[in-house]
Amino acid sequence: MTDSQTPAVRTGPASAVFTAAIALTPVEPEHFDRAFTATTQPCPWPKAYGGDMVAQAAAAAMRSVEGKTMHSMHSYFLRPVDIGAEVRYEVELLRDGRGYATRQVRGFQNGKPVYACLANFAAGEPGGTYAAQPPTGVPAPEELASSASYLSGFAPQQTMTDASKEYWSGGRSFDMRHVPGPVYLAVEGERVPHQAVWVRPFDGLRPVDGLSDEQRDLAALAYVCDYTILEPVLRVLGLPWARPGLVTASLDHAMWFHRPGPVDGWLLYAQEAVAADAGRGLATGRFFTTAGTHLATVVQEGMIRSS
């Protein structure tokens, strides 16, 4: 094989973190009808990333349904989850109708429930069509700095370690580019209650055993949505991620999948803060393709504690 025929070896960030997260292993159920195990992925925080649980539960639910597509899931994060550790997902087959099916999924770790969700599936039928429109005037992703480029100009400090800088730059499987600028170290731009984030996998998403490509892409939206959904609340409150004493946690999460679409290209994630009070914040988000197709809607409430 000549040098020109030698396959390129990727040395930069890759999407394998995500596809490894949703690689489920079937096991014998202990509580409900089906069961799978999965491993949470590395991150520089005390506990696992919440999107791991959402995406893993979505994958477990989808692997228990045939002939229908997930159109919604509603989740609660019950306890912190250990990093790099196994979570058991038990699936209860609540209903299998001709047009719709419903699943309950509970995640267990160390013998205790750590996550719970209900997921609904639809066979689909003819009907009217309407789709929300993306925000206008958003710069193209090629005009914006990547997280790695933005953070390259900052030296590690007390609130941004080498590990967190590396994770924000390339450890999350997805390239993320903010409008206005990021809220990693400071709130870039005005303290407005909205933002947009362009997201794209660092490279092509790998096949995942037990899931079709369409199901994998749906799980990808469920996975990546949690990284930035609380940021419009942080932005309007003037709280960057690196603020000393800031503690956040996902409390509950709802997501609706309106129509399928490829996830290998850029998606615009338009977000808005809805409320912040009593140590909690609520935000909404919508995913759009570059052609303006509205793929999914997210609502999430999180704990926001700042000293």
PDB file of C-alpha atoms in Angstrom:
ATOM      1  CA  MET A   1       0.000   0.000   0.000  1.00  0.00           C
ATOM      2  CA  THR A   2       1.423   3.397  -0.967  1.00  0.00           C
ATOM      3  CA  ASP A   3       1.440   6.424   1.307  1.00  0.00           C
ATOM      4  CA  SER A   4      -1.423   7.918  -0.693  1.00  0.00           C
ATOM      5  CA  GLN A   5      -3.493   4.782  -0.036  1.00  0.00           C
ATOM      6  CA  THR A   6      -2.796   4.633   3.705  1.00  0.00           C
ATOM      7  CA  PRO A   7      -5.996   5.380   5.654  1.00  0.00           C
ATOM      8  CA  ALA A   8      -5.853   8.585   7.672  1.00  0.00           C
ATOM      9  CA  VAL A   9      -5.632   8.047  11.416  1.00  0.00           C
ATOM     10  CA  ARG A  10      -7.728  10.462  13.420  1.00  0.00           C
ATOM     11  CA  THR A  11      -5.767  11.998  16.284  1.00  0.00           C
ATOM     12  CA  GLY A  12      -8.150  14.778  17.329  1.00  0.00           C
ATOM     13  CA  PRO A  13     -11.491  14.712  19.159  1.00  0.00           C
ATOM     14  CA  ALA A  14     -13.923  12.046  17.989  1.00  0.00           C
ATOM     15  CA  SER A  15     -17.554  11.069  18.477  1.00  0.00           C
ATOM     16  CA  ALA A  16     -16.645   7.690  19.981  1.00  0.00           C
ATOM     17  CA  VAL A  17     -17.363   8.949  23.520  1.00  0.00           C
ATOM     18  CA  PHE A  18     -21.049   9.219  22.626  1.00  0.00           C
ATOM     19  CA  THR A  19     -21.378   5.933  20.735  1.00  0.00           C
ATOM     20  CA  ALA A  20     -19.539   4.114  23.535  1.00  0.00           C
ATOM     21  CA  ALA A  21     -22.001   5.597  26.027  1.00  0.00           C
ATOM     22  CA  ILE A  22     -25.041   4.113  24.261  1.00  0.00           C
ATOM     23  CA  ALA A  23     -23.505   0.678  23.646  1.00  0.00           C
ATOM     24  CA  LEU A  24     -25.848  -1.410  25.788  1.00  0.00           C
ATOM     25  CA  THR A  25     -25.377  -4.977  26.986  1.00  0.00           C
ATOM     26  CA  PRO A  26     -28.574  -7.082  27.367  1.00  0.00           C
ATOM     27  CA  VAL A  27     -28.839  -8.774  30.776  1.00  0.00           C
ATOM     28  CA  GLU A  28     -31.472 -10.711  32.681  1.00  0.00           C
ATOM     29  CA  PRO A  29     -34.067  -8.358  34.205  1.00  0.00           C
ATOM     30  CA  GLU A  30     -34.378  -8.133  37.979  1.00  0.00           C
ATOM     31  CA  HIS A  31     -37.338  -5.752  38.262  1.00  0.00           C
ATOM     32  CA  PHE A  32     -39.230  -5.359  34.961  1.00  0.00           C
ATOM     33  CA  ASP A  33     -39.462  -6.949  31.496  1.00  0.00           C
ATOM     34  CA  ARG A  34     -36.152  -6.131  29.774  1.00  0.00           C
ATOM     35  CA  ALA A  35     -32.778  -5.031  31.105  1.00  0.00           C
ATOM     36  CA  PHE A  36     -29.520  -3.607  29.772  1.00  0.00           C
ATOM     37  CA  THR A  37     -26.309  -2.301  31.280  1.00  0.00           C
ATOM     38  CA  ALA A  38     -24.222   0.652  30.102  1.00  0.00           C
ATOM     39  CA  THR A  39     -21.205   2.561  31.377  1.00  0.00           C
ATOM     40  CA  THR A  40     -21.083   6.288  32.051  1.00  0.00           C
ATOM     41  CA  GLN A  41     -18.359   8.193  30.261  1.00  0.00           C
ATOM     42  CA  PRO A  42     -15.400  10.148  31.697  1.00  0.00           C
ATOM     43  CA  CYS A  43     -15.875  13.783  32.718  1.00  0.00           C
ATOM     44  CA  PRO A  44     -13.926  16.081  35.065  1.00  0.00           C
ATOM     45  CA  TRP A  45     -16.802  16.646  37.495  1.00  0.00           C
ATOM     46  CA  PRO A  46     -17.651  14.740  40.704  1.00  0.00           C
ATOM     47  CA  LYS A  47     -20.504  12.795  39.060  1.00  0.00           C
ATOM     48  CA  ALA A  48     -21.494  11.521  35.595  1.00  0.00           C
ATOM     49  CA  TYR A  49     -22.956  13.689  32.842  1.00  0.00           C
ATOM     50  CA  GLY A  50     -26.779  13.592  32.859  1.00  0.00           C
ATOM     51  CA  GLY A  51     -26.996  13.192  29.083  1.00  0.00           C
ATOM     52  CA  ASP A  52     -25.426   9.748  29.478  1.00  0.00           C
ATOM     53  CA  MET A  53     -28.508   8.576  31.366  1.00  0.00           C
ATOM     54  CA  VAL A  54     -31.003  10.203  28.986  1.00  0.00           C
ATOM     55  CA  ALA A  55     -29.356   8.715  25.896  1.00  0.00           C
ATOM     56  CA  GLN A  56     -28.787   5.294  27.478  1.00  0.00           C
ATOM     57  CA  ALA A  57     -32.407   5.121  28.661  1.00  0.00           C
ATOM     58  CA  ALA A  58     -33.603   6.202  25.216  1.00  0.00           C
ATOM     59  CA  ALA A  59     -31.528   3.423  23.646  1.00  0.00           C
ATOM     60  CA  ALA A  60     -32.887   0.863  26.122  1.00  0.00           C
ATOM     61  CA  ALA A  61     -36.479   1.921  25.454  1.00  0.00           C
ATOM     62  CA  MET A  62     -35.991   1.877  21.665  1.00  0.00           C
ATOM     63  CA  ARG A  63     -34.518  -1.619  21.791  1.00  0.00           C
ATOM     64  CA  SER A  64     -37.758  -2.851  23.364  1.00  0.00           C
ATOM     65  CA  VAL A  65     -40.117  -1.507  20.662  1.00  0.00           C
ATOM     66  CA  GLU A  66     -40.579  -2.595  17.043  1.00  0.00           C
ATOM     67  CA  GLY A  67     -42.303  -0.735  14.225  1.00  0.00           C
ATOM     68  CA  LYS A  68     -42.674   2.580  16.068  1.00  0.00           C
ATOM     69  CA  THR A  69     -40.546   5.684  16.604  1.00  0.00           C
ATOM     70  CA  MET A  70     -39.936   7.419  19.914  1.00  0.00           C
ATOM     71  CA  HIS A  71     -41.703  10.770  19.929  1.00  0.00           C
ATOM     72  CA  SER A  72     -41.296  11.849  23.565  1.00  0.00           C
ATOM     73  CA  MET A  73     -39.538  11.062  26.820  1.00  0.00           C
ATOM     74  CA  HIS A  74     -39.866  12.579  30.294  1.00  0.00           C
ATOM     75  CA  SER A  75     -37.071  12.051  32.795  1.00  0.00           C
ATOM     76  CA  TYR A  76     -36.141  12.586  36.440  1.00  0.00           C
ATOM     77  CA  PHE A  77     -32.591  12.485  37.762  1.00  0.00           C
ATOM     78  CA  LEU A  78     -32.940  10.887  41.189  1.00  0.00           C
ATOM     79  CA  ARG A  79     -29.381  10.530  42.489  1.00  0.00           C
ATOM     80  CA  PRO A  80     -25.841  11.402  41.380  1.00  0.00           C
ATOM     81  CA  VAL A  81     -24.302   8.668  39.217  1.00  0.00           C
ATOM     82  CA  ASP A  82     -20.713   7.406  39.447  1.00  0.00           C
ATOM     83  CA  ILE A  83     -18.358   8.111  36.534  1.00  0.00           C
ATOM     84  CA  GLY A  84     -17.049   5.176  34.517  1.00  0.00           C
ATOM     85  CA  ALA A  85     -19.380   2.799  36.327  1.00  0.00           C
ATOM     86  CA  GLU A  86     -22.122   0.468  35.191  1.00  0.00           C
ATOM     87  CA  VAL A  87     -25.769   1.492  35.283  1.00  0.00           C
ATOM     88  CA  ARG A  88     -28.524  -1.116  34.938  1.00  0.00           C
ATOM     89  CA  TYR A  89     -31.531   0.035  32.897  1.00  0.00           C
ATOM     90  CA  GLU A  90     -34.742  -1.917  33.525  1.00  0.00           C
ATOM     91  CA  VAL A  91     -37.517  -1.461  30.943  1.00  0.00           C
ATOM     92  CA  GLU A  92     -41.185  -2.008  31.783  1.00  0.00           C
ATOM     93  CA  LEU A  93     -43.463  -2.684  28.791  1.00  0.00           C
ATOM     94  CA  LEU A  94     -46.429  -0.568  29.914  1.00  0.00           C
ATOM     95  CA  ARG A  95     -48.430  -0.649  26.696  1.00  0.00           C
ATOM     96  CA  ASP A  96     -48.198  -1.892  23.117  1.00  0.00           C
ATOM     97  CA  GLY A  97     -51.073  -0.577  21.026  1.00  0.00           C
ATOM     98  CA  ARG A  98     -51.580  -0.496  17.301  1.00  0.00           C
ATOM     99  CA  GLY A  99     -50.628   3.181  17.013  1.00  0.00           C
ATOM    100  CA  TYR A 100     -48.698   3.892  20.205  1.00  0.00           C
ATOM    101  CA  ALA A 101     -46.490   2.177  22.768  1.00  0.00           C
ATOM    102  CA  THR A 102     -45.263   3.290  26.198  1.00  0.00           C
ATOM    103  CA  ARG A 103     -42.208   2.263  28.199  1.00  0.00           C
ATOM    104  CA  GLN A 104     -40.970   3.038  31.682  1.00  0.00           C
ATOM    105  CA  VAL A 105     -37.194   2.927  32.182  1.00  0.00           C
ATOM    106  CA  ARG A 106     -35.429   2.991  35.533  1.00  0.00           C
ATOM    107  CA  GLY A 107     -31.690   3.230  35.991  1.00  0.00           C
ATOM    108  CA  PHE A 108     -30.101   1.517  38.993  1.00  0.00           C
ATOM    109  CA  GLN A 109     -26.617   1.868  40.430  1.00  0.00           C
ATOM    110  CA  ASN A 110     -25.268   0.502  43.712  1.00  0.00           C
ATOM    111  CA  GLY A 111     -28.656  -1.091  44.334  1.00  0.00           C
ATOM    112  CA  LYS A 112     -30.572   2.219  44.241  1.00  0.00           C
ATOM    113  CA  PRO A 113     -32.675   3.935  41.551  1.00  0.00           C
ATOM    114  CA  VAL A 114     -30.724   6.850  40.086  1.00  0.00           C
ATOM    115  CA  TYR A 115     -32.848   7.773  37.050  1.00  0.00           C
ATOM    116  CA  ALA A 116     -36.419   7.255  35.813  1.00  0.00           C
ATOM    117  CA  CYS A 117     -38.253   8.088  32.609  1.00  0.00           C
ATOM    118  CA  LEU A 118     -41.377   7.427  30.602  1.00  0.00           C
ATOM    119  CA  ALA A 119     -40.974   7.135  26.828  1.00  0.00           C
ATOM    120  CA  ASN A 120     -43.721   7.059  24.207  1.00  0.00           C
ATOM    121  CA  PHE A 121     -43.601   5.673  20.667  1.00  0.00           C
ATOM    122  CA  ALA A 122     -45.820   6.194  17.632  1.00  0.00           C
ATOM    123  CA  ALA A 123     -46.375   4.284  14.401  1.00  0.00           C
ATOM    124  CA  GLY A 124     -47.170   7.544  12.576  1.00  0.00           C
ATOM    125  CA  GLU A 125     -50.126   8.434  10.386  1.00  0.00           C
ATOM    126  CA  PRO A 126     -51.116  11.042   7.783  1.00  0.00           C
ATOM    127  CA  GLY A 127     -51.875  14.501   9.164  1.00  0.00           C
ATOM    128  CA  GLY A 128     -51.229  18.204   8.839  1.00  0.00           C
ATOM    129  CA  THR A 129     -47.690  19.559   9.079  1.00  0.00           C
ATOM    130  CA  TYR A 130     -46.340  22.614  10.872  1.00  0.00           C
ATOM    131  CA  ALA A 131     -42.830  23.402  12.050  1.00  0.00           C
ATOM    132  CA  ALA A 132     -41.383  26.250  14.109  1.00  0.00           C
ATOM    133  CA  GLN A 133     -38.857  28.423  12.336  1.00  0.00           C
ATOM    134  CA  PRO A 134     -35.242  28.883  13.456  1.00  0.00           C
ATOM    135  CA  PRO A 135     -34.038  32.260  14.726  1.00  0.00           C
ATOM    136  CA  THR A 136     -32.749  34.631  12.079  1.00  0.00           C
ATOM    137  CA  GLY A 137     -29.454  36.460  11.926  1.00  0.00           C
ATOM    138  CA  VAL A 138     -27.399  33.703  13.559  1.00  0.00           C
ATOM    139  CA  PRO A 139     -23.817  33.619  12.221  1.00  0.00           C
ATOM    140  CA  ALA A 140     -22.786  30.447  10.406  1.00  0.00           C
ATOM    141  CA  PRO A 141     -20.755  27.986  12.487  1.00  0.00           C
ATOM    142  CA  GLU A 142     -17.713  28.503  10.258  1.00  0.00           C
ATOM    143  CA  GLU A 143     -17.680  32.154  11.395  1.00  0.00           C
ATOM    144  CA  LEU A 144     -17.486  31.200  15.086  1.00  0.00           C
ATOM    145  CA  ALA A 145     -14.695  29.958  17.300  1.00  0.00           C
ATOM    146  CA  SER A 146     -14.798  26.351  18.438  1.00  0.00           C
ATOM    147  CA  SER A 147     -14.576  25.635  22.160  1.00  0.00           C
ATOM    148  CA  ALA A 148     -10.995  24.440  21.680  1.00  0.00           C
ATOM    149  CA  SER A 149     -10.018  27.615  19.821  1.00  0.00           C
ATOM    150  CA  TYR A 150     -11.705  29.847  22.389  1.00  0.00           C
ATOM    151  CA  LEU A 151     -10.107  28.110  25.372  1.00  0.00           C
ATOM    152  CA  SER A 152      -6.643  27.870  23.820  1.00  0.00           C
ATOM    153  CA  GLY A 153      -5.942  31.451  24.882  1.00  0.00           C
ATOM    154  CA  PHE A 154      -6.548  30.751  28.570  1.00  0.00           C
ATOM    155  CA  ALA A 155      -4.127  29.127  30.992  1.00  0.00           C
ATOM    156  CA  PRO A 156      -5.545  26.616  33.496  1.00  0.00           C
ATOM    157  CA  GLN A 157      -6.559  28.178  36.790  1.00  0.00           C
ATOM    158  CA  GLN A 158      -8.335  27.223  39.997  1.00  0.00           C
ATOM    159  CA  THR A 159     -11.742  27.077  38.354  1.00  0.00           C
ATOM    160  CA  MET A 160     -10.549  25.676  35.001  1.00  0.00           C
ATOM    161  CA  THR A 161      -8.188  22.754  35.419  1.00  0.00           C
ATOM    162  CA  ASP A 162      -6.268  21.035  32.613  1.00  0.00           C
ATOM    163  CA  ALA A 163      -8.898  18.267  32.743  1.00  0.00           C
ATOM    164  CA  SER A 164     -11.892  20.579  32.417  1.00  0.00           C
ATOM    165  CA  LYS A 165     -10.212  22.592  29.653  1.00  0.00           C
ATOM    166  CA  GLU A 166      -9.523  19.393  27.706  1.00  0.00           C
ATOM    167  CA  TYR A 167     -13.083  18.165  28.271  1.00  0.00           C
ATOM    168  CA  TRP A 168     -14.732  21.417  27.160  1.00  0.00           C
ATOM    169  CA  SER A 169     -12.401  21.560  24.146  1.00  0.00           C
ATOM    170  CA  GLY A 170     -12.850  18.063  22.756  1.00  0.00           C
ATOM    171  CA  GLY A 171     -14.058  15.492  25.260  1.00  0.00           C
ATOM    172  CA  ARG A 172     -17.789  15.674  24.621  1.00  0.00           C
ATOM    173  CA  SER A 173     -18.000  14.068  21.135  1.00  0.00           C
ATOM    174  CA  PHE A 174     -19.512  17.264  19.679  1.00  0.00           C
ATOM    175  CA  ASP A 175     -18.071  20.537  18.415  1.00  0.00           C
ATOM    176  CA  MET A 176     -20.054  23.403  20.032  1.00  0.00           C
ATOM    177  CA  ARG A 177     -19.995  27.039  18.924  1.00  0.00           C
ATOM    178  CA  HIS A 178     -21.898  29.701  20.870  1.00  0.00           C
ATOM    179  CA  VAL A 179     -23.909  32.786  19.868  1.00  0.00           C
ATOM    180  CA  PRO A 180     -23.253  35.059  21.782  1.00  0.00           C
ATOM    181  CA  GLY A 181     -19.857  33.795  22.992  1.00  0.00           C
ATOM    182  CA  PRO A 182     -19.422  30.947  25.482  1.00  0.00           C
ATOM    183  CA  VAL A 183     -20.081  31.074  29.225  1.00  0.00           C
ATOM    184  CA  TYR A 184     -17.145  28.869  30.224  1.00  0.00           C
ATOM    185  CA  LEU A 185     -15.006  31.434  32.051  1.00  0.00           C
ATOM    186  CA  ALA A 186     -17.107  34.590  31.780  1.00  0.00           C
ATOM    187  CA  VAL A 187     -20.472  35.515  30.311  1.00  0.00           C
ATOM    188  CA  GLU A 188     -19.451  36.646  26.837  1.00  0.00           C
ATOM    189  CA  GLY A 189     -21.819  39.243  25.398  1.00  0.00           C
ATOM    190  CA  GLU A 190     -24.957  40.670  26.999  1.00  0.00           C
ATOM    191  CA  ARG A 191     -26.776  39.031  29.914  1.00  0.00           C
ATOM    192  CA  VAL A 192     -29.712  38.062  27.700  1.00  0.00           C
ATOM    193  CA  PRO A 193     -32.072  35.116  28.427  1.00  0.00           C
ATOM    194  CA  HIS A 194     -31.334  33.329  25.179  1.00  0.00           C
ATOM    195  CA  GLN A 195     -28.506  31.884  23.133  1.00  0.00           C
ATOM    196  CA  ALA A 196     -27.857  29.582  20.184  1.00  0.00           C
ATOM    197  CA  VAL A 197     -25.292  26.802  19.954  1.00  0.00           C
ATOM    198  CA  TRP A 198     -24.161  25.163  16.726  1.00  0.00           C
ATOM    199  CA  VAL A 199     -23.422  21.479  17.404  1.00  0.00           C
ATOM    200  CA  ARG A 200     -21.886  18.781  15.207  1.00  0.00           C
ATOM    201  CA  PRO A 201     -20.134  15.460  15.926  1.00  0.00           C
ATOM    202  CA  PHE A 202     -16.355  15.749  15.636  1.00  0.00           C
ATOM    203  CA  ASP A 203     -16.491  12.932  13.073  1.00  0.00           C
ATOM    204  CA  GLY A 204     -19.034  10.535  11.571  1.00  0.00           C
ATOM    205  CA  LEU A 205     -21.175   8.727  14.141  1.00  0.00           C
ATOM    206  CA  ARG A 206     -20.250   5.067  14.409  1.00  0.00           C
ATOM    207  CA  PRO A 207     -22.796   2.226  14.094  1.00  0.00           C
ATOM    208  CA  VAL A 208     -24.271   1.078  17.423  1.00  0.00           C
ATOM    209  CA  ASP A 209     -25.306  -2.546  17.945  1.00  0.00           C
ATOM    210  CA  GLY A 210     -29.050  -2.916  18.454  1.00  0.00           C
ATOM    211  CA  LEU A 211     -29.942   0.499  17.017  1.00  0.00           C
ATOM    212  CA  SER A 212     -30.693   1.675  13.506  1.00  0.00           C
ATOM    213  CA  ASP A 213     -28.876   4.798  12.304  1.00  0.00           C
ATOM    214  CA  GLU A 214     -32.101   6.780  12.801  1.00  0.00           C
ATOM    215  CA  GLN A 215     -32.408   5.530  16.389  1.00  0.00           C
ATOM    216  CA  ARG A 216     -28.738   6.317  17.045  1.00  0.00           C
ATOM    217  CA  ASP A 217     -29.262   9.859  15.748  1.00  0.00           C
ATOM    218  CA  LEU A 218     -32.282  10.307  18.016  1.00  0.00           C
ATOM    219  CA  ALA A 219     -30.172   9.153  20.958  1.00  0.00           C
ATOM    220  CA  ALA A 220     -27.474  11.636  19.881  1.00  0.00           C
ATOM    221  CA  LEU A 221     -29.922  14.526  20.295  1.00  0.00           C
ATOM    222  CA  ALA A 222     -30.910  13.183  23.715  1.00  0.00           C
ATOM    223  CA  TYR A 223     -27.227  12.954  24.639  1.00  0.00           C
ATOM    224  CA  VAL A 224     -25.959  16.348  23.490  1.00  0.00           C
ATOM    225  CA  CYS A 225     -28.961  18.422  24.579  1.00  0.00           C
ATOM    226  CA  ASP A 226     -28.030  18.408  28.280  1.00  0.00           C
ATOM    227  CA  TYR A 227     -24.588  19.996  27.928  1.00  0.00           C
ATOM    228  CA  THR A 228     -25.810  23.547  27.310  1.00  0.00           C
ATOM    229  CA  ILE A 229     -29.543  23.672  28.071  1.00  0.00           C
ATOM    230  CA  LEU A 230     -29.070  25.517  31.398  1.00  0.00           C
ATOM    231  CA  GLU A 231     -26.667  28.048  29.873  1.00  0.00           C
ATOM    232  CA  PRO A 232     -29.311  30.670  28.941  1.00  0.00           C
ATOM    233  CA  VAL A 233     -30.294  30.713  32.625  1.00  0.00           C
ATOM    234  CA  LEU A 234     -26.628  31.050  33.653  1.00  0.00           C
ATOM    235  CA  ARG A 235     -26.189  33.779  31.027  1.00  0.00           C
ATOM    236  CA  VAL A 236     -29.055  35.944  32.217  1.00  0.00           C
ATOM    237  CA  LEU A 237     -27.925  35.509  35.837  1.00  0.00           C
ATOM    238  CA  GLY A 238     -24.320  36.396  34.945  1.00  0.00           C
ATOM    239  CA  LEU A 239     -22.944  33.031  36.113  1.00  0.00           C
ATOM    240  CA  PRO A 240     -20.159  31.414  34.043  1.00  0.00           C
ATOM    241  CA  TRP A 241     -19.419  27.708  34.512  1.00  0.00           C
ATOM    242  CA  ALA A 242     -16.057  28.515  36.107  1.00  0.00           C
ATOM    243  CA  ARG A 243     -17.510  30.770  38.813  1.00  0.00           C
ATOM    244  CA  PRO A 244     -16.147  29.612  42.192  1.00  0.00           C
ATOM    245  CA  GLY A 245     -18.857  27.937  44.253  1.00  0.00           C
ATOM    246  CA  LEU A 246     -21.260  27.360  41.351  1.00  0.00           C
ATOM    247  CA  VAL A 247     -23.001  23.974  41.562  1.00  0.00           C
ATOM    248  CA  THR A 248     -25.538  22.787  38.989  1.00  0.00           C
ATOM    249  CA  ALA A 249     -27.466  19.557  38.545  1.00  0.00           C
ATOM    250  CA  SER A 250     -30.179  18.348  36.183  1.00  0.00           C
ATOM    251  CA  LEU A 251     -33.469  17.763  38.004  1.00  0.00           C
ATOM    252  CA  ASP A 252     -35.964  16.828  35.310  1.00  0.00           C
ATOM    253  CA  HIS A 253     -36.039  16.775  31.546  1.00  0.00           C
ATOM    254  CA  ALA A 254     -38.585  16.475  28.757  1.00  0.00           C
ATOM    255  CA  MET A 255     -37.939  15.991  25.062  1.00  0.00           C
ATOM    256  CA  TRP A 256     -40.145  15.682  21.991  1.00  0.00           C
ATOM    257  CA  PHE A 257     -38.866  14.286  18.682  1.00  0.00           C
ATOM    258  CA  HIS A 258     -40.898  15.818  15.860  1.00  0.00           C
ATOM    259  CA  ARG A 259     -39.296  14.358  12.749  1.00  0.00           C
ATOM    260  CA  PRO A 260     -36.131  12.437  11.813  1.00  0.00           C
ATOM    261  CA  GLY A 261     -33.073  14.123  10.415  1.00  0.00           C
ATOM    262  CA  PRO A 262     -29.357  13.486  10.029  1.00  0.00           C
ATOM    263  CA  VAL A 263     -27.152  14.428  12.984  1.00  0.00           C
ATOM    264  CA  ASP A 264     -23.756  14.169  11.264  1.00  0.00           C
ATOM    265  CA  GLY A 265     -23.916  17.798  10.054  1.00  0.00           C
ATOM    266  CA  TRP A 266     -24.307  21.103  11.872  1.00  0.00           C
ATOM    267  CA  LEU A 267     -27.477  21.586  13.935  1.00  0.00           C
ATOM    268  CA  LEU A 268     -28.629  24.869  15.457  1.00  0.00           C
ATOM    269  CA  TYR A 269     -29.704  24.489  19.088  1.00  0.00           C
ATOM    270  CA  ALA A 270     -31.760  27.615  19.904  1.00  0.00           C
ATOM    271  CA  GLN A 271     -32.286  28.044  23.657  1.00  0.00           C
ATOM    272  CA  GLU A 272     -34.196  30.364  25.974  1.00  0.00           C
ATOM    273  CA  ALA A 273     -34.380  30.851  29.739  1.00  0.00           C
ATOM    274  CA  VAL A 274     -37.949  30.617  31.050  1.00  0.00           C
ATOM    275  CA  ALA A 275     -37.586  31.059  34.823  1.00  0.00           C
ATOM    276  CA  ALA A 276     -35.043  31.195  37.636  1.00  0.00           C
ATOM    277  CA  ASP A 277     -35.934  31.236  41.314  1.00  0.00           C
ATOM    278  CA  ALA A 278     -35.451  29.344  44.590  1.00  0.00           C
ATOM    279  CA  GLY A 279     -32.232  27.735  43.380  1.00  0.00           C
ATOM    280  CA  ARG A 280     -33.747  26.319  40.191  1.00  0.00           C
ATOM    281  CA  GLY A 281     -33.781  27.379  36.566  1.00  0.00           C
ATOM    282  CA  LEU A 282     -35.905  26.295  33.587  1.00  0.00           C
ATOM    283  CA  ALA A 283     -34.927  26.554  29.926  1.00  0.00           C
ATOM    284  CA  THR A 284     -36.221  25.431  26.555  1.00  0.00           C
ATOM    285  CA  GLY A 285     -34.319  24.431  23.436  1.00  0.00           C
ATOM    286  CA  ARG A 286     -35.077  23.563  19.809  1.00  0.00           C
ATOM    287  CA  PHE A 287     -32.881  21.695  17.332  1.00  0.00           C
ATOM    288  CA  PHE A 288     -32.889  22.822  13.686  1.00  0.00           C
ATOM    289  CA  THR A 289     -30.998  21.559  10.654  1.00  0.00           C
ATOM    290  CA  THR A 290     -29.093  24.021   8.465  1.00  0.00           C
ATOM    291  CA  ALA A 291     -32.071  23.864   6.107  1.00  0.00           C
ATOM    292  CA  GLY A 292     -34.333  25.083   8.938  1.00  0.00           C
ATOM    293  CA  THR A 293     -36.086  21.774   9.686  1.00  0.00           C
ATOM    294  CA  HIS A 294     -37.232  21.589  13.317  1.00  0.00           C
ATOM    295  CA  LEU A 295     -36.153  18.167  14.631  1.00  0.00           C
ATOM    296  CA  ALA A 296     -36.768  18.220  18.396  1.00  0.00           C
ATOM    297  CA  THR A 297     -37.758  20.345  21.405  1.00  0.00           C
ATOM    298  CA  VAL A 298     -36.250  20.194  24.904  1.00  0.00           C
ATOM    299  CA  VAL A 299     -37.412  21.522  28.282  1.00  0.00           C
ATOM    300  CA  GLN A 300     -35.201  21.088  31.326  1.00  0.00           C
ATOM    301  CA  GLU A 301     -35.132  22.274  34.924  1.00  0.00           C
ATOM    302  CA  GLY A 302     -31.918  22.265  36.884  1.00  0.00           C
ATOM    303  CA  MET A 303     -30.559  23.174  40.283  1.00  0.00           C
ATOM    304  CA  ILE A 304     -28.419  26.310  40.174  1.00  0.00           C
ATOM    305  CA  ARG A 305     -26.608  26.992  43.417  1.00  0.00           C
ATOM    306  CA  SER A 306     -24.079  29.816  43.668  1.00  0.00           C
ATOM    307  CA  SER A 307     -22.287  30.911  46.812  1.00  0.00           C
TER     308      SER A 307
END
